[in-house]
Amino acid sequence: MSTTEKDLREHFNQKYSSFRKTLNGSQSPKIDELREHAINALNQNGFPLTRDEEYKYTPITRALLKSFKFTEEHPDEITMVPPFGEHLISGLNGYILVFWNGKLVFNSGDTPKNLSISPLQDLSKEQQERLSQYLGKLVNYQLDAYAALNTALLNQGSVITLKEGTNLDQPVVIYHLTDASQGPVYTQTRHLILAEKNAKATVIEIYKNLSEDHQGFQNVASEIYLEDAAQLDLFKIQTDTAGALLVDNTNIEQKDNSQVRCHTITTTGDIIRNNLNISVKGQNCESHMNGLYLVNGTSLIDNHTLVDHRMPNSYSNELYKGIVDDTATGVFNGKIYVQPDAQKTNAFQSNKNILLSDKATMNTKPQLEIWANDVKCSHGATTGQLDAEQVFYLRSRGLDEKQATGLLLYAFATEFLEQVSLPVLNEYLERIIADRLYQLKS
Amino acid sequence: MLKVENLKASVEGKSILNGIDLTVNAGEVHAIMGPNGSGKSTLASILAGRESYEVTDGSITFLNQDLLELAPEERAREGLFLAFQYPVEIPGVTTTNFLKTAVNQIREHRGQEALDAVTFLKLIKEKMKLVKIDDSLLSRSLNDGFSGGEKKRNEIFQMAVLEPKLAILDETDSGLDIDALKVVANGVNSLRNKDNAVVVVTHYQRLLDYIVPDFVHVLYNGKIVKSGDKDLALKLEAKGYDWIRENAELAT
Ligand SMILES: Nc1ncnc2c1ncn2[C@@H]1O[C@H](COP(=O)(O)OP(=O)(O)OP(=O)(O)O)[C@@H](O)[C@H]1O
Ligand SMILES: [Mg+2]
């Protein structure tokens, strides 16, 4: 008998009950209550199927049902720290956290006093109590079942605090490694980032799926608070994610004069869903969303973004670009809300896609909802082939068709890198893009 | 070098070229004139290998090869160059960027060694001087936000770098100020020798004061209806195309 959505819920309810037992009163009642709310939301709403508008093109629940024979689920106790060195990006120095199947296995520690990184699972009751004003306040577990699941099982992860005025000398680098070589695994982590006034930092999240033979399901959620004039560059690097099932929920709240630049790059994965939600609760904020996906085979990459302008005089700019080949699918849904109070908002959105095969699919949907009258908003979406005129021009100069299309695709894709200022990362990603395009064209 | 015989071509079922005959020998300069829409750019595009035109009759030989059998890049490697009337914009690709690949493809085809970065840069510098083009233009996205004149000058710069055997300049003079016109003409003239040839498509006698043609052809309704020497261009400048039209209509 095949597994149903109900079985899936039951499975996770059991997991939830046994998890609750292990907590054994160590938890602040507020956090306990949050978990309880979240599991209730999950039970009420169920896992999203493709009949749900928000997951219309993204059968990730079905994939989960298919690949997980729950009795075989690999026990997630890690008794020995596996060697993970080879999975780190060489030359990318920083304050490093490594999660292996959802467990923190490495914390480089040694942080300067303006930065604190605490494992979420190690917080004292008092700390939990204090952080309960942040935890679960941005992640919308009513709207997204995977966010609900992540909240119900909230345990491993990190709390990263950037003290007032910090200008971090190195990035915080978080590795999410999933190893399903022993059988399918469900892994999750949860992060809370608090950037106090005038703090400035770069956070890089790297997602990797280490074995393609079984499926690893990664469920990552983060809540990020930017206080006045804080600045954050946030990277999501999903380039070693072949075979992965992955849902990422990232929720950001911005106060006055804060700036956030999000860069999401995805080049592989079975089904990857990124929810990026930015709530602009201050004036004179900047929110940048920079995305690139390069997909082939049968991969499905789904980026859902939302920027919710709640206050006047802020600026948001979004550019997502994609190249889709073979029978792969790309999904882009970009919501812009401009609330009645958010006068003088400037909000721009653009989604550009190139399809390299006639079986490749791109579903793109800009969704602008504007309740204020004095705003500047624009959006545009294009999906098509490479420009034949451009190809002809280059060929007329002596480049063969492959060189011409290669050059054009490279130019198209590397616009993403213009906003990547960290040199090691820029070089790393450039190499990945070049390699990837080489695979796509052949 | 180039022999076009009875060339007929159409686009989307509409016939545009109606039997063109044109022979260009090494060392010669030909000017093609003719009213708007007469088919000049169509002819140039077909020579360069644009696929949206359908050749319905006739033949083209270039350096003893059937040109129509060659892909656009093969034509370029054989030494054919088209300076486009409306050069396309390519965001993210700079001139230097693709020109290095272009140069080395052409060199490889000629059995020459690829240029290393330093030698290529030297070549670029030298040609930049020749056509007085600015460094900054070459490091910007191709034609992206270029002024009309800058686009044309960039085309001539590419020609200078690629050193073609047959250069076709499609209204390269349009939109150029008088100084730029001289620079472009100068660039063309300094590349001329007994082994290569130039076809200039133009509406104005002005350019032909600087690039003196051996032959002037008038294209009208997809046919060359009159050929002559450089005096024909002067006559066209003075009298316009009406007398050509009348003659052409009489002939049909
Ligand atoms: N892709 C096309 N589709 C439809 N008609 C076309 C196409 N290309 C050219 N034509 C038509 O063919 C005719 C010749 O065009 P062409 O561009 O060759 O003229 P031209 O002599 O270069 O004119 P000009 O002096 O204005 O540059 C015109 O009537 C033009 O509209
Ligand atoms: Mg023309």
XYZ file of C-alpha atoms and ligand atoms in Angstrom:
726
model
C 0.000 0.000 0.000
C 1.349 3.341 -0.885
C 1.907 6.045 1.642
C -0.622 8.823 1.813
C -0.421 12.379 3.017
C -2.187 11.224 6.169
C 0.486 8.579 6.797
C 3.081 11.252 6.410
C 1.417 13.422 8.999
C 1.048 10.464 11.342
C 4.685 9.650 10.922
C 5.722 13.148 11.861
C 3.254 13.267 14.748
C 4.901 10.175 16.174
C 8.251 11.705 15.640
C 7.001 14.812 17.386
C 5.720 12.890 20.426
C 8.932 10.962 20.895
C 10.911 14.150 20.383
C 8.819 15.892 23.038
C 9.635 13.106 25.486
C 13.357 13.558 24.979
C 13.058 17.241 25.853
C 11.966 16.197 29.274
C 11.029 19.526 30.747
C 14.196 21.270 29.636
C 12.268 23.764 27.624
C 10.770 27.127 28.262
C 6.981 26.795 28.221
C 6.816 29.459 25.524
C 8.911 27.422 23.137
C 6.962 24.291 24.012
C 3.799 26.135 23.238
C 5.213 27.299 19.907
C 5.955 23.711 18.948
C 2.468 22.704 19.941
C 0.908 25.463 17.830
C 3.029 24.445 14.904
C 2.121 20.748 14.997
C -1.521 21.717 15.300
C -1.202 23.944 12.249
C 0.431 21.117 10.366
C -2.331 18.710 11.340
C -4.983 21.196 10.409
C -3.570 22.235 7.053
C -1.812 19.068 6.006
C 1.176 18.778 3.732
C 0.767 20.727 0.500
C -0.227 18.784 -2.576
C -0.315 20.193 -6.065
C -3.935 21.140 -5.627
C -2.692 23.799 -3.225
C -2.171 27.022 -5.151
C 1.178 27.694 -3.486
C 2.526 24.276 -4.461
C 0.719 23.964 -7.768
C 3.818 23.115 -9.789
C 5.886 21.588 -7.038
C 5.024 17.994 -6.065
C 7.535 17.848 -3.259
C 5.089 16.190 -0.875
C 4.454 13.479 -3.432
C 8.201 12.980 -3.820
C 8.485 12.683 -0.073
C 5.720 10.085 0.043
C 7.328 8.081 -2.711
C 10.878 7.947 -1.514
C 10.428 7.540 2.197
C 9.629 4.128 3.523
C 9.456 5.429 7.003
C 10.332 2.207 8.746
C 13.716 2.382 7.081
C 14.409 5.877 8.113
C 17.979 6.171 9.095
C 18.339 6.891 12.805
C 19.472 10.446 13.117
C 21.778 9.922 16.069
C 25.307 10.697 15.105
C 27.745 8.979 17.417
C 30.882 9.799 15.531
C 31.627 13.037 13.736
C 31.985 12.129 10.067
C 34.859 13.608 8.091
C 33.355 16.655 6.445
C 36.455 18.654 5.504
C 36.245 17.811 1.821
C 32.766 19.295 1.636
C 33.823 22.752 2.738
C 34.596 25.363 0.117
C 38.331 25.837 0.178
C 39.495 29.351 0.817
C 36.125 30.422 2.147
C 37.148 31.444 5.626
C 34.765 32.580 8.287
C 32.884 31.582 11.392
C 31.865 28.134 10.334
C 29.017 25.900 11.414
C 28.556 22.461 9.926
C 25.300 20.565 10.232
C 25.387 16.920 9.238
C 21.951 15.448 8.767
C 20.597 18.201 10.938
C 23.113 17.816 13.754
C 25.672 20.436 14.548
C 28.983 18.616 14.129
C 31.322 21.560 13.920
C 31.420 25.065 15.276
C 34.612 26.964 14.603
C 33.894 29.038 17.705
C 36.410 31.702 18.596
C 34.085 34.518 17.684
C 34.935 38.128 18.408
C 32.938 39.683 21.217
C 30.638 41.546 18.840
C 29.400 38.250 17.432
C 27.771 35.410 19.258
C 26.900 32.081 17.735
C 25.027 29.663 19.973
C 23.733 26.246 19.086
C 19.972 26.494 19.309
C 19.714 23.175 21.155
C 22.077 24.356 23.908
C 20.066 27.358 25.027
C 19.132 27.538 28.680
C 15.514 27.887 29.656
C 16.110 31.578 30.361
C 17.708 32.162 27.000
C 14.828 30.398 25.324
C 12.451 32.550 27.263
C 14.214 35.686 26.076
C 14.360 34.562 22.449
C 10.734 33.520 22.393
C 9.872 37.042 21.268
C 11.691 36.219 18.013
C 11.344 32.484 17.522
C 8.365 31.540 15.453
C 7.316 35.137 14.986
C 8.416 35.433 11.363
C 8.221 31.877 10.083
C 4.654 31.508 9.059
C 3.730 28.021 10.162
C 0.104 28.643 9.374
C 0.881 29.199 5.700
C 3.584 26.687 4.971
C 3.398 23.124 6.263
C 7.137 22.625 5.962
C 7.716 25.707 8.074
C 5.217 24.245 10.542
C 7.054 20.931 10.624
C 10.359 22.708 11.111
C 8.869 24.669 13.994
C 7.239 21.663 15.635
C 10.528 19.773 15.640
C 12.559 22.898 16.389
C 15.748 21.795 18.102
C 19.060 21.887 16.263
C 20.267 25.070 14.676
C 21.853 28.324 15.595
C 21.248 31.671 17.143
C 23.524 34.282 15.644
C 23.663 37.697 17.228
C 25.506 40.607 15.675
C 25.985 43.201 18.354
C 25.269 46.856 17.791
C 27.734 48.502 15.404
C 29.463 45.259 14.436
C 31.193 45.228 11.102
C 32.038 41.584 10.785
C 35.489 40.926 9.323
C 34.595 37.482 7.986
C 31.368 35.857 6.906
C 29.371 33.407 8.958
C 29.286 30.217 6.903
C 26.672 27.573 7.579
C 26.883 24.204 5.866
C 23.780 22.065 5.599
C 25.063 18.636 4.659
C 22.695 15.775 4.048
C 24.007 12.250 3.788
C 21.416 9.685 2.797
C 23.865 6.967 1.855
C 22.435 4.692 4.584
C 18.831 5.286 3.599
C 16.431 8.151 3.199
C 16.679 10.821 5.845
C 14.637 13.762 6.913
C 16.904 16.504 8.225
C 16.099 19.923 9.521
C 17.799 22.941 11.014
C 16.542 26.219 12.336
C 18.347 29.539 12.494
C 17.744 32.821 14.169
C 19.812 35.809 13.162
C 19.610 39.034 15.103
C 21.432 41.974 13.585
C 21.390 44.820 16.050
C 21.607 48.511 15.146
C 24.240 49.360 12.537
C 25.548 45.807 12.443
C 26.955 44.708 9.129
C 27.653 41.130 8.111
C 27.617 38.430 5.481
C 25.984 35.071 6.108
C 26.510 32.250 3.651
C 24.391 29.125 3.710
C 25.621 26.187 1.700
C 23.331 23.251 1.009
C 24.773 19.936 -0.050
C 23.311 16.555 -0.744
C 26.140 14.096 -0.404
C 24.655 10.953 -1.869
C 22.348 10.635 -4.781
C 21.384 7.002 -4.314
C 18.829 7.633 -1.586
C 16.954 10.765 -0.999
C 17.680 13.217 1.676
C 15.005 15.668 2.572
C 16.272 18.961 3.925
C 13.976 21.334 5.700
C 15.700 24.550 6.674
C 14.049 27.577 8.199
C 15.464 30.869 9.348
C 14.240 34.029 10.960
C 16.312 37.123 10.457
C 15.780 40.422 12.246
C 17.503 43.555 11.021
C 17.388 46.420 13.485
C 17.900 50.053 12.481
C 20.524 50.539 9.796
C 21.697 46.939 9.954
C 23.077 45.510 6.738
C 23.120 41.878 5.757
C 24.323 40.020 2.695
C 22.704 36.605 2.704
C 23.758 33.823 0.359
C 22.012 30.557 -0.353
C 24.205 28.277 -2.369
C 22.503 25.199 -3.721
C 25.023 23.924 -6.200
C 25.936 20.501 -4.809
C 22.398 19.391 -4.344
C 21.942 16.708 -6.996
C 19.102 14.399 -5.981
C 18.021 16.654 -3.134
C 14.550 17.347 -1.886
C 14.807 20.659 -0.154
C 12.538 23.270 1.318
C 14.010 26.474 2.612
C 11.952 29.050 4.449
C 13.735 32.319 5.017
C 11.921 35.152 6.730
C 13.402 38.561 7.180
C 12.148 41.574 9.054
C 13.635 44.995 8.396
C 13.596 48.096 10.553
C 14.391 51.697 9.516
C 17.364 52.245 7.186
C 18.297 48.590 7.115
C 19.514 46.845 3.993
C 19.380 43.237 2.981
C 20.820 41.634 -0.109
C 19.771 38.027 -0.710
C 21.522 35.943 -3.313
C 20.110 32.529 -4.123
C 21.792 30.272 -6.637
C 20.556 26.789 -7.496
C 22.105 24.534 -10.078
C 20.991 21.022 -9.109
C 18.353 19.160 -7.131
C 15.376 16.847 -7.581
C 12.903 19.314 -6.153
C 13.977 22.490 -4.459
C 11.601 25.030 -3.027
C 12.819 28.331 -1.660
C 10.453 30.624 0.189
C 12.012 34.010 0.744
C 9.827 36.428 2.653
C 10.856 39.944 3.504
C 8.740 42.118 5.706
C 9.729 45.766 5.436
C 8.644 47.294 8.714
C 10.837 50.379 8.548
C 11.393 53.425 6.397
C 14.244 53.979 3.947
C 15.035 50.301 3.747
C 16.603 48.496 0.834
C 15.775 44.901 -0.024
C 17.567 43.191 -2.870
C 16.696 39.755 -4.135
C 19.143 38.306 -6.592
C 18.492 34.838 -7.939
C 19.911 32.425 -10.482
C 18.879 28.888 -11.374
C 20.512 26.695 -13.993
C 18.668 23.444 -14.288
C 18.559 20.399 -16.497
C 17.537 16.747 -16.404
C 14.264 16.380 -14.541
C 15.061 18.909 -11.821
C 12.461 21.277 -10.501
C 13.496 24.558 -8.940
C 10.838 26.706 -7.356
C 11.511 30.173 -5.989
C 8.692 31.874 -4.140
C 9.507 35.349 -2.931
C 7.497 37.934 -1.080
C 8.409 41.462 -0.178
C 5.822 43.084 2.013
C 6.164 46.857 2.159
C 4.470 48.034 5.342
C 6.129 51.410 5.795
C 6.801 54.362 3.490
C 9.922 55.331 1.538
C 11.558 51.976 1.019
C 13.046 50.352 -2.012
C 13.039 46.769 -3.147
C 14.618 45.310 -6.216
C 14.402 41.748 -7.421
C 16.116 40.064 -10.326
C 15.755 36.323 -10.809
C 17.234 34.684 -13.871
C 17.060 31.132 -15.049
C 18.248 28.771 -17.741
C 16.170 25.632 -18.062
C 17.177 22.660 -20.195
C 15.988 19.121 -20.985
C 12.682 18.349 -19.244
C 13.516 20.449 -16.209
C 11.084 22.894 -14.681
C 11.534 26.308 -13.218
C 8.965 28.058 -11.065
C 9.066 31.696 -10.073
C 6.417 33.373 -8.003
C 7.193 36.892 -6.925
C 4.812 38.699 -4.653
C 5.063 42.371 -3.908
C 2.660 43.814 -1.374
C 2.498 47.535 -0.853
C 0.355 48.188 2.219
C -1.750 51.353 2.581
C 0.878 53.029 4.797
C 3.748 52.282 2.470
C 3.578 55.441 0.373
C 6.561 56.378 -1.799
C 7.585 52.766 -2.111
C 9.793 51.858 -5.045
C 9.482 48.186 -5.846
C 10.900 46.519 -8.900
C 10.847 42.937 -10.026
C 12.183 41.134 -13.027
C 12.285 37.469 -13.946
C 14.137 36.425 -17.088
C 14.345 32.909 -18.409
C 15.966 31.087 -21.253
C 14.631 27.704 -22.268
C 17.184 25.533 -24.004
C 14.872 22.709 -24.975
C 11.286 22.614 -26.115
C 10.484 20.198 -23.291
C 11.770 22.568 -20.628
C 9.120 24.401 -18.640
C 9.036 27.709 -16.856
C 6.091 28.792 -14.759
C 6.408 32.402 -13.794
C 3.941 34.494 -11.921
C 4.468 38.035 -10.728
C 1.905 39.016 -8.140
C 1.675 42.679 -7.271
C -0.848 43.859 -4.751
C -0.764 47.545 -4.140
C -2.968 49.326 -1.654
C -1.083 52.643 -1.576
C -1.468 55.241 -4.307
C 1.852 57.071 -4.419
C 4.257 54.297 -5.354
C 6.533 53.235 -8.170
C 6.302 49.557 -8.955
C 7.204 47.590 -11.995
C 7.565 43.986 -12.924
C 8.481 42.089 -16.003
C 8.906 38.476 -16.929
C 10.391 37.038 -20.073
C 10.793 33.438 -21.140
C 12.268 32.502 -24.452
C 15.152 31.211 -26.460
C 18.444 32.932 -26.974
C 18.155 35.962 -29.223
C 18.757 34.746 -32.785
C 20.082 38.145 -33.845
C 22.736 38.046 -31.156
C 23.751 34.518 -32.103
C 23.969 35.513 -35.760
C 26.043 38.578 -34.970
C 28.637 36.546 -33.099
C 28.701 33.839 -35.756
C 29.228 36.474 -38.425
C 32.434 37.326 -36.544
C 33.717 33.762 -36.713
C 32.432 32.151 -33.501
C 30.731 28.827 -34.065
C 27.231 28.254 -32.787
C 28.404 26.606 -29.564
C 30.817 29.380 -28.757
C 28.225 32.015 -29.529
C 25.489 30.452 -27.407
C 28.008 29.672 -24.674
C 29.109 33.273 -24.539
C 25.546 34.561 -24.492
C 24.459 32.145 -21.760
C 27.511 33.009 -19.738
C 26.767 36.717 -20.066
C 23.150 36.082 -19.092
C 24.014 34.022 -16.038
C 26.940 35.982 -14.684
C 24.881 39.114 -14.178
C 24.144 37.348 -10.892
C 27.796 37.716 -9.909
C 27.780 41.490 -10.272
C 26.288 41.671 -6.804
C 28.620 39.101 -5.265
C 31.405 41.188 -3.801
C 33.300 38.612 -1.732
C 36.168 37.618 -4.079
C 36.521 33.938 -3.022
C 32.835 33.422 -3.384
C 32.657 35.276 -6.670
C 35.415 33.109 -8.120
C 33.912 29.923 -6.725
C 30.498 30.676 -8.168
C 31.904 31.796 -11.480
C 33.605 28.443 -11.864
C 30.405 26.641 -10.951
C 28.377 28.655 -13.443
C 30.908 28.075 -16.216
C 31.015 24.312 -15.559
C 27.282 24.149 -15.356
C 26.753 25.968 -18.640
C 29.206 23.637 -20.257
C 26.990 20.720 -19.148
C 23.810 22.454 -20.223
C 25.023 23.130 -23.743
C 26.309 19.667 -24.496
C 36.681 37.077 -55.408
C 32.902 37.345 -55.215
C 30.500 36.409 -57.935
C 26.767 36.801 -57.451
C 24.653 35.447 -60.260
C 20.945 35.878 -60.784
C 20.381 35.950 -57.021
C 16.730 35.839 -56.023
C 15.604 35.841 -52.435
C 12.444 36.228 -50.434
C 11.313 36.542 -46.865
C 8.040 35.093 -45.665
C 6.978 34.537 -49.246
C 7.666 38.127 -50.246
C 10.254 38.392 -52.985
C 12.913 40.998 -52.212
C 15.877 40.290 -54.475
C 14.895 39.723 -58.081
C 17.982 38.532 -59.886
C 21.178 40.235 -58.805
C 24.424 39.961 -60.728
C 27.559 41.345 -59.161
C 31.222 40.554 -59.590
C 33.835 41.886 -57.202
C 37.518 41.293 -57.850
C 40.424 41.598 -55.469
C 41.666 45.153 -55.132
C 38.338 46.739 -56.073
C 35.956 49.020 -54.229
C 32.292 48.794 -55.107
C 29.576 51.141 -53.945
C 25.958 50.047 -53.835
C 23.376 52.778 -53.728
C 19.635 52.732 -54.082
C 16.454 53.976 -52.481
C 15.189 52.808 -49.092
C 13.798 49.321 -49.152
C 15.435 48.399 -52.447
C 17.178 45.374 -50.924
C 20.712 46.544 -50.117
C 20.770 45.238 -46.551
C 19.035 42.070 -47.659
C 21.844 41.404 -50.091
C 24.437 42.143 -47.428
C 22.700 39.849 -44.924
C 22.474 36.998 -47.393
C 26.172 37.351 -48.107
C 26.891 37.158 -44.374
C 24.636 34.098 -43.971
C 21.533 35.301 -42.186
C 19.140 32.382 -42.208
C 15.828 34.232 -42.195
C 16.069 34.888 -45.935
C 15.251 32.214 -48.426
C 17.400 32.110 -51.530
C 15.064 30.954 -54.271
C 17.393 31.118 -57.266
C 20.895 31.948 -58.374
C 24.331 31.368 -56.898
C 27.122 33.050 -55.004
C 30.742 32.038 -55.200
C 33.288 33.483 -52.843
C 36.951 32.618 -53.330
C 35.923 29.713 -55.540
C 33.539 28.247 -52.968
C 29.784 27.988 -52.950
C 29.116 30.659 -50.346
C 25.537 29.553 -49.731
C 26.797 26.211 -48.483
C 28.853 27.835 -45.731
C 27.693 28.615 -42.204
C 28.017 32.273 -41.168
C 31.115 31.529 -39.079
C 32.751 29.676 -41.965
C 32.215 32.698 -44.155
C 33.793 34.906 -41.532
C 36.751 32.554 -41.253
C 37.141 32.586 -45.037
C 37.482 36.340 -44.796
C 34.047 37.848 -45.238
C 33.025 40.655 -42.936
C 29.783 42.583 -42.637
C 29.596 45.887 -40.809
C 25.935 45.868 -39.844
C 23.590 48.728 -40.604
C 21.955 48.133 -37.226
C 24.431 46.325 -34.968
C 22.633 44.338 -32.276
C 23.065 45.041 -28.576
C 24.502 42.229 -26.493
C 24.304 42.893 -22.757
C 27.086 41.285 -20.751
C 29.384 40.674 -23.706
C 32.149 43.163 -24.411
C 33.835 43.697 -27.758
C 37.219 42.533 -26.484
C 35.440 39.581 -24.962
C 34.237 37.958 -28.159
C 36.834 39.419 -30.494
C 39.601 37.313 -29.010
C 37.668 34.134 -29.765
C 36.832 35.489 -33.220
C 40.439 36.354 -34.055
C 41.689 32.982 -32.928
C 39.005 31.068 -34.780
C 39.963 32.877 -37.956
C 43.658 32.309 -37.319
C 43.120 28.638 -36.648
C 41.212 28.378 -39.904
C 44.155 29.951 -41.703
C 46.550 27.533 -40.041
C 48.022 30.234 -37.832
C 48.789 29.941 -34.158
C 46.386 31.375 -31.636
C 47.339 34.753 -30.224
C 48.203 34.853 -26.555
C 46.642 37.492 -24.343
C 49.564 39.901 -24.642
C 49.839 39.772 -28.432
C 46.090 40.103 -28.744
C 46.139 43.181 -26.553
C 48.879 44.684 -28.681
C 46.821 44.094 -31.804
C 43.794 45.678 -30.169
C 45.786 48.734 -29.071
C 47.165 49.241 -32.561
C 43.744 49.043 -34.210
C 42.210 51.261 -31.564
C 44.606 53.955 -32.614
C 43.769 53.417 -36.250
C 40.044 54.016 -35.818
C 40.438 56.321 -32.808
C 38.146 54.296 -30.597
C 38.157 54.622 -26.850
C 39.186 51.911 -24.434
C 36.073 52.385 -22.353
C 33.815 51.566 -25.292
C 35.480 48.212 -25.771
C 35.026 47.206 -22.167
C 31.333 48.043 -22.135
C 28.565 45.640 -23.118
C 28.492 45.500 -26.908
C 26.451 48.362 -28.343
C 24.536 48.621 -25.090
C 23.798 52.318 -24.800
C 26.292 53.146 -27.565
C 25.472 56.217 -29.627
C 24.755 55.658 -33.305
C 28.237 56.835 -34.259
C 29.897 54.707 -31.576
C 28.186 51.609 -32.897
C 29.483 52.275 -36.400
C 32.967 53.017 -35.230
C 32.949 49.781 -33.237
C 32.014 47.856 -36.388
C 34.968 49.375 -38.237
C 37.219 48.609 -35.318
C 36.217 44.946 -35.535
C 36.885 44.984 -39.242
C 40.333 46.411 -38.617
C 41.096 43.662 -36.106
C 39.754 40.807 -38.228
C 41.369 42.011 -41.489
C 38.830 40.491 -43.857
C 39.362 39.776 -47.544
C 35.960 41.136 -48.408
C 34.401 43.802 -46.226
C 30.796 44.821 -46.711
C 29.942 48.090 -45.020
C 26.210 48.592 -44.764
C 25.596 52.305 -44.308
C 28.513 52.623 -41.970
C 28.542 56.328 -42.788
C 24.987 56.982 -41.643
C 24.882 58.905 -38.408
C 28.582 59.765 -38.417
C 29.797 63.294 -37.881
C 32.297 64.583 -40.407
C 35.348 63.769 -38.290
C 34.125 60.276 -37.595
C 33.435 59.829 -41.284
C 37.047 60.648 -42.089
C 38.263 58.271 -39.387
C 36.132 55.448 -40.748
C 37.211 56.139 -44.328
C 40.784 56.330 -43.198
C 40.427 52.996 -41.430
C 39.020 51.386 -44.548
C 41.645 52.881 -46.839
C 44.553 51.846 -44.673
C 43.393 48.249 -44.848
C 42.986 48.228 -48.586
C 45.425 46.306 -50.689
C 45.511 44.379 -53.926
C 44.301 41.195 -52.244
C 41.135 42.423 -50.651
C 37.995 44.190 -51.670
C 35.354 46.447 -50.172
C 31.659 46.833 -50.863
C 30.173 49.990 -49.385
C 26.444 50.435 -49.170
C 25.636 54.098 -48.822
C 23.110 56.789 -49.525
C 25.628 59.592 -49.733
C 28.239 60.684 -52.167
C 30.076 62.221 -49.207
C 31.677 58.932 -48.105
C 32.781 58.219 -51.640
C 34.939 61.346 -51.594
C 37.051 59.523 -49.060
C 36.644 55.926 -50.152
C 36.826 56.268 -53.884
C 34.913 53.473 -55.628
C 35.899 51.724 -58.802
C 32.282 50.840 -59.501
C 28.959 52.249 -58.431
C 25.783 50.145 -58.681
C 22.209 51.216 -58.255
C 19.920 48.690 -56.642
C 16.263 49.205 -57.293
C 13.438 46.821 -56.502
C 15.832 43.999 -55.797
C 17.794 44.373 -59.038
C 20.940 46.197 -60.041
C 19.495 48.498 -62.657
C 22.548 50.595 -63.367
C 26.297 50.355 -62.905
C 28.978 52.894 -63.623
C 32.061 54.558 -62.251
C 32.291 57.111 -59.461
C 30.594 59.747 -61.591
C 27.341 57.792 -61.290
C 27.301 58.577 -57.587
C 27.694 62.286 -58.339
C 24.878 62.110 -60.819
C 22.624 60.376 -58.263
C 23.485 63.006 -55.705
C 22.491 65.727 -58.156
C 19.432 64.129 -59.732
C 18.040 61.663 -57.176
C 16.520 58.325 -58.151
C 13.567 59.418 -60.279
C 15.356 59.059 -63.586
C 16.527 55.605 -62.521
C 12.979 54.671 -61.601
C 11.662 55.827 -64.934
C 14.342 53.919 -66.823
C 13.745 50.835 -64.743
C 10.030 50.980 -65.273
C 10.520 51.463 -68.993
C 12.684 48.384 -69.050
C 10.041 46.153 -67.485
N 12.507 40.079 -42.126
C 11.758 40.771 -43.002
N 10.417 40.614 -43.036
C 9.649 41.292 -43.901
N 10.142 42.158 -44.781
C 11.460 42.362 -44.808
C 12.333 41.688 -43.917
N 13.589 42.090 -44.177
C 13.503 42.988 -45.176
N 12.238 43.147 -45.561
C 11.751 44.044 -46.596
O 12.598 43.921 -47.719
C 12.776 45.163 -48.346
C 14.234 45.456 -48.492
O 14.788 45.748 -47.220
P 16.315 46.139 -47.015
O 16.531 46.283 -45.583
O 17.149 45.176 -47.743
O 16.369 47.558 -47.728
P 17.570 48.573 -47.867
O 17.816 48.738 -49.304
O 18.700 48.146 -47.041
O 16.908 49.900 -47.286
P 17.551 51.109 -46.424
O 18.211 52.010 -47.393
O 16.358 51.765 -45.824
O 18.456 50.530 -45.440
C 12.032 46.182 -47.517
O 10.776 46.418 -48.111
C 11.859 45.494 -46.181
O 10.688 45.912 -45.516
Mg 19.602 48.889 -45.389
